[in-house]
């Protein structure tokens, strides 16, 4: 396992429209003032607070503002070149936006951009970001594993949706530190991200940020070679133990192939999907870890796994001792 994340190796790319491909400089402050007393309302979701008649007028005013921006849109620097790289490298991609399709089409016409077949707005898709179902459905539609996809956006909603969907989250055209808990990487310009992709840059994954800051790059390079066996009596439970081991940067966890997730075991590990009861414990563990720690492997065949402590609280000390021995 490599303990680092390489954007160029993503199986699919989900792209925001406004701010990533087209810059429309939208300003919704007047709309929020008029309908929501100036508070930073979610323009689509909070429309349900309005009466049906008012909501209809409101949605039309929202689209009018978006359309005015689309008529004056300019291409984000580097957008065309980045799309070309995606095509040349046969990377599946789509556009997933909160704008309506009329606005997206008008903006594309303004900047001379050919929309991909998989382009979705709020009115031609069954979910709207930051609902994670919007992102997972889009990833599946382009034939990509959501856990191996990256969402590229310029606003907090993009990052929230990606994080909730278990995807990589990349912020472009901003370096907002207040949003750092949400993103894997941030770039002042889309061109900076495009360069990172073309150069096959390896990044510190979001899930290893804390251990990297504590222990450094050498730790990750060493620990990723270890396979720990999940104890039969993991404490306080198996899901906490797995998450604790994964957070240290461990490369793999061994679980015996004949170990089954029984109803009694599931009751102690309710974070596992209930649909895995009666099936292999390893499958439940993979599904649990995939959106949280996508780089770790769960294996059922291994000749050199390490027998780690049962108590999750003791894992750090144990792995530190292994690192010092340089095993």
Coordinates of N, CA and C in Angstrom, one line a residue, residues 166-255:
X166 N -17.6 10.0 1.1 CA -16.4 9.2 1.2 C -15.5 9.4 0.1
X167 N -15.6 10.6 -0.6 CA -14.7 10.9 -1.7 C -13.6 11.8 -1.3
X168 N -12.6 11.9 -2.2 CA -11.6 12.9 -2.0 C -12.2 14.3 -2.4
X169 N -11.8 15.3 -1.6 CA -12.4 16.6 -1.8 C -11.2 17.6 -2.1
X170 N -11.3 18.3 -3.2 CA -10.3 19.2 -3.6 C -10.9 20.6 -3.8
X171 N -10.4 21.6 -3.1 CA -10.8 22.9 -3.2 C -9.9 23.7 -4.2
X172 N -10.5 24.4 -5.2 CA -9.7 25.2 -6.1 C -10.3 26.6 -6.1
X173 N -9.4 27.5 -6.5 CA -9.7 28.9 -6.6 C -9.9 29.6 -5.2
X174 N -9.5 28.8 -4.2 CA -9.6 29.3 -2.8 C -8.5 28.6 -2.0
X175 N -8.1 29.2 -0.9 CA -7.3 28.4 0.2 C -7.9 28.8 1.5
X176 N -9.2 28.6 1.7 CA -10.0 29.0 2.9 C -9.6 28.0 4.0
X177 N -8.8 28.5 5.0 CA -8.4 27.6 6.1 C -9.5 27.1 7.0
X178 N -10.6 27.9 7.0 CA -11.8 27.5 7.9 C -12.4 26.3 7.3
X179 N -12.2 26.0 6.0 CA -12.7 24.8 5.4 C -11.8 23.6 5.4
X180 N -10.6 23.8 6.0 CA -9.6 22.7 6.0 C -10.1 21.4 6.5
X181 N -10.9 21.3 7.6 CA -11.4 20.0 8.0 C -12.1 19.2 6.9
X182 N -12.6 19.9 5.9 CA -13.4 19.3 4.9 C -12.6 18.8 3.7
X183 N -11.5 19.4 3.4 CA -10.9 19.0 2.1 C -9.6 18.2 2.3
X184 N -9.2 17.5 1.2 CA -8.0 16.8 1.2 C -6.9 17.7 0.8
X185 N -7.1 18.6 -0.2 CA -6.1 19.6 -0.7 C -6.8 20.8 -1.2
X186 N -6.1 21.9 -1.1 CA -6.6 23.2 -1.6 C -5.6 23.9 -2.5
X187 N -6.1 24.5 -3.5 CA -5.2 25.2 -4.5 C -5.7 26.5 -4.8
X188 N -4.8 27.6 -4.8 CA -5.3 28.9 -5.1 C -6.0 29.0 -6.5
X189 N -5.5 28.2 -7.4 CA -6.0 28.3 -8.8 C -6.2 26.8 -9.3
X190 N -7.2 26.7 -10.2 CA -7.4 25.4 -10.9 C -6.1 25.0 -11.6
X191 N -5.4 25.9 -12.1 CA -4.2 25.6 -12.8 C -3.2 24.9 -11.9
X192 N -3.2 25.3 -10.6 CA -2.3 24.6 -9.7 C -2.6 23.2 -9.5
X193 N -3.9 22.9 -9.4 CA -4.4 21.5 -9.2 C -4.1 20.7 -10.5
X194 N -4.3 21.3 -11.6 CA -4.0 20.6 -12.9 C -2.6 20.3 -13.0
X195 N -1.7 21.1 -12.5 CA -0.2 20.8 -12.5 C 0.1 19.7 -11.6
X196 N -0.6 19.6 -10.4 CA -0.4 18.5 -9.5 C -0.8 17.2 -10.1
X197 N -1.9 17.2 -10.8 CA -2.4 16.0 -11.4 C -1.4 15.6 -12.5
X198 N -1.0 16.5 -13.4 CA -0.1 16.2 -14.5 C 1.3 15.7 -14.0
X199 N 1.7 16.2 -12.9 CA 3.0 15.8 -12.3 C 2.9 14.6 -11.4
X200 N 1.7 14.0 -11.3 CA 1.6 12.8 -10.4 C 2.0 13.1 -9.0
X201 N 1.7 14.3 -8.5 CA 2.0 14.6 -7.1 C 1.3 13.6 -6.1
X202 N 2.1 13.3 -5.1 CA 1.5 12.5 -4.0 C 1.2 13.3 -2.8
X203 N 0.0 13.3 -2.3 CA -0.5 14.1 -1.3 C -0.7 13.3 0.0
X204 N -0.7 14.0 1.1 CA -1.1 13.4 2.4 C -2.6 13.3 2.4
X205 N -3.2 12.1 2.5 CA -4.6 12.0 2.6 C -5.2 12.7 3.8
X206 N -6.4 13.1 3.6 CA -7.2 13.7 4.7 C -7.2 12.9 6.0
X207 N -7.4 11.6 5.8 CA -7.5 10.7 6.9 C -6.2 10.4 7.7
X208 N -5.1 10.8 7.1 CA -3.8 10.6 7.7 C -3.2 12.0 8.1
X209 N -3.9 13.0 8.0 CA -3.4 14.3 8.3 C -2.8 14.4 9.7
X210 N -3.6 13.9 10.7 CA -3.2 14.0 12.1 C -1.9 13.2 12.4
X211 N -1.9 11.9 11.9 CA -0.7 11.1 12.2 C 0.5 11.6 11.5
X212 N 0.3 12.2 10.3 CA 1.4 12.8 9.6 C 2.0 14.0 10.4
X213 N 1.1 14.8 10.9 CA 1.6 16.0 11.7 C 2.3 15.6 13.0
X214 N 1.9 14.4 13.5 CA 2.5 13.9 14.7 C 3.8 13.2 14.5
X215 N 3.8 12.4 13.4 CA 4.9 11.5 13.2 C 5.7 11.7 11.9
X216 N 5.2 12.4 11.0 CA 6.0 12.7 9.8 C 5.8 11.6 8.7
X217 N 6.4 11.9 7.5 CA 6.3 11.1 6.3 C 7.0 9.8 6.5
X218 N 8.1 9.7 7.2 CA 8.8 8.5 7.3 C 8.0 7.4 8.1
X219 N 7.2 7.9 9.1 CA 6.3 7.0 9.8 C 5.3 6.3 8.8
X220 N 4.7 7.1 8.0 CA 3.7 6.6 7.1 C 4.4 5.6 6.1
X221 N 5.5 5.9 5.6 CA 6.2 5.0 4.7 C 6.6 3.6 5.4
X222 N 6.9 3.7 6.7 CA 7.2 2.4 7.4 C 5.9 1.6 7.8
X223 N 5.0 2.3 8.4 CA 3.8 1.7 8.9 C 2.9 1.1 7.8
X224 N 2.9 1.6 6.7 CA 2.1 1.1 5.6 C 2.4 -0.3 5.2
X225 N 3.6 -0.8 5.6 CA 4.1 -2.1 5.3 C 3.5 -3.2 6.2
X226 N 2.9 -2.7 7.3 CA 2.4 -3.7 8.4 C 1.0 -4.2 8.1
X227 N 0.8 -5.4 8.4 CA -0.5 -6.0 8.4 C -0.8 -6.5 9.8
X228 N -1.9 -6.0 10.4 CA -2.2 -6.4 11.8 C -3.5 -7.3 11.7
X229 N -3.4 -8.3 12.6 CA -4.6 -9.2 12.6 C -5.6 -8.6 13.6
X230 N -6.9 -8.6 13.2 CA -8.0 -8.2 14.0 C -8.2 -9.2 15.1
X231 N -8.0 -8.8 16.4 CA -8.2 -9.8 17.5 C -9.6 -10.3 17.6
X232 N -9.8 -11.5 18.1 CA -11.2 -12.0 18.3 C -11.9 -11.2 19.3
X233 N -11.2 -10.7 20.3 CA -11.9 -9.9 21.4 C -11.5 -8.4 21.4
X234 N -11.5 -7.8 20.2 CA -11.1 -6.4 20.1 C -11.9 -5.5 21.0
X235 N -11.1 -4.6 21.7 CA -11.8 -3.7 22.7 C -11.6 -2.3 22.2
X236 N -12.6 -1.4 22.5 CA -13.9 -1.7 23.1 C -14.8 -2.5 22.1
X237 N -14.5 -2.4 20.9 CA -15.3 -3.2 19.9 C -14.4 -3.2 18.6
X238 N -14.9 -4.0 17.6 CA -14.1 -4.2 16.4 C -14.0 -3.0 15.5
X239 N -15.1 -2.2 15.5 CA -15.1 -1.1 14.6 C -14.2 0.0 15.1
X240 N -14.2 0.2 16.4 CA -13.2 1.2 17.0 C -11.8 0.7 16.8
X241 N -11.6 -0.5 17.0 CA -10.2 -1.1 16.8 C -9.7 -0.9 15.4
X242 N -10.6 -1.2 14.4 CA -10.2 -1.0 13.0 C -9.9 0.4 12.7
X243 N -10.8 1.3 13.1 CA -10.6 2.7 12.9 C -9.3 3.2 13.5
X244 N -9.0 2.8 14.7 CA -7.8 3.2 15.4 C -6.5 2.7 14.7
X245 N -6.6 1.4 14.2 CA -5.4 0.9 13.4 C -5.2 1.6 12.1
X246 N -6.3 1.9 11.5 CA -6.3 2.6 10.2 C -5.7 4.0 10.3
X247 N -6.1 4.7 11.4 CA -5.7 6.1 11.6 C -4.2 6.2 11.8
X248 N -3.6 5.1 12.2 CA -2.1 5.1 12.4 C -1.4 4.9 11.0
X249 N -2.1 4.6 10.0 CA -1.5 4.4 8.7 C -1.1 3.0 8.4
X250 N -1.6 2.0 9.1 CA -1.4 0.6 8.9 C -1.9 0.3 7.5
X251 N -1.1 -0.6 6.8 CA -1.4 -0.9 5.4 C -2.5 -1.9 5.2
X252 N -2.6 -2.8 6.1 CA -3.7 -3.9 6.0 C -4.1 -4.5 7.3
X253 N -5.3 -5.1 7.3 CA -5.8 -5.8 8.5 C -6.1 -7.2 8.0
X254 N -5.7 -8.2 8.7 CA -6.0 -9.6 8.4 C -7.2 -10.0 9.2
X255 N -8.2 -10.6 8.5 CA -9.3 -11.2 9.2 C -9.5 -12.6 8.6

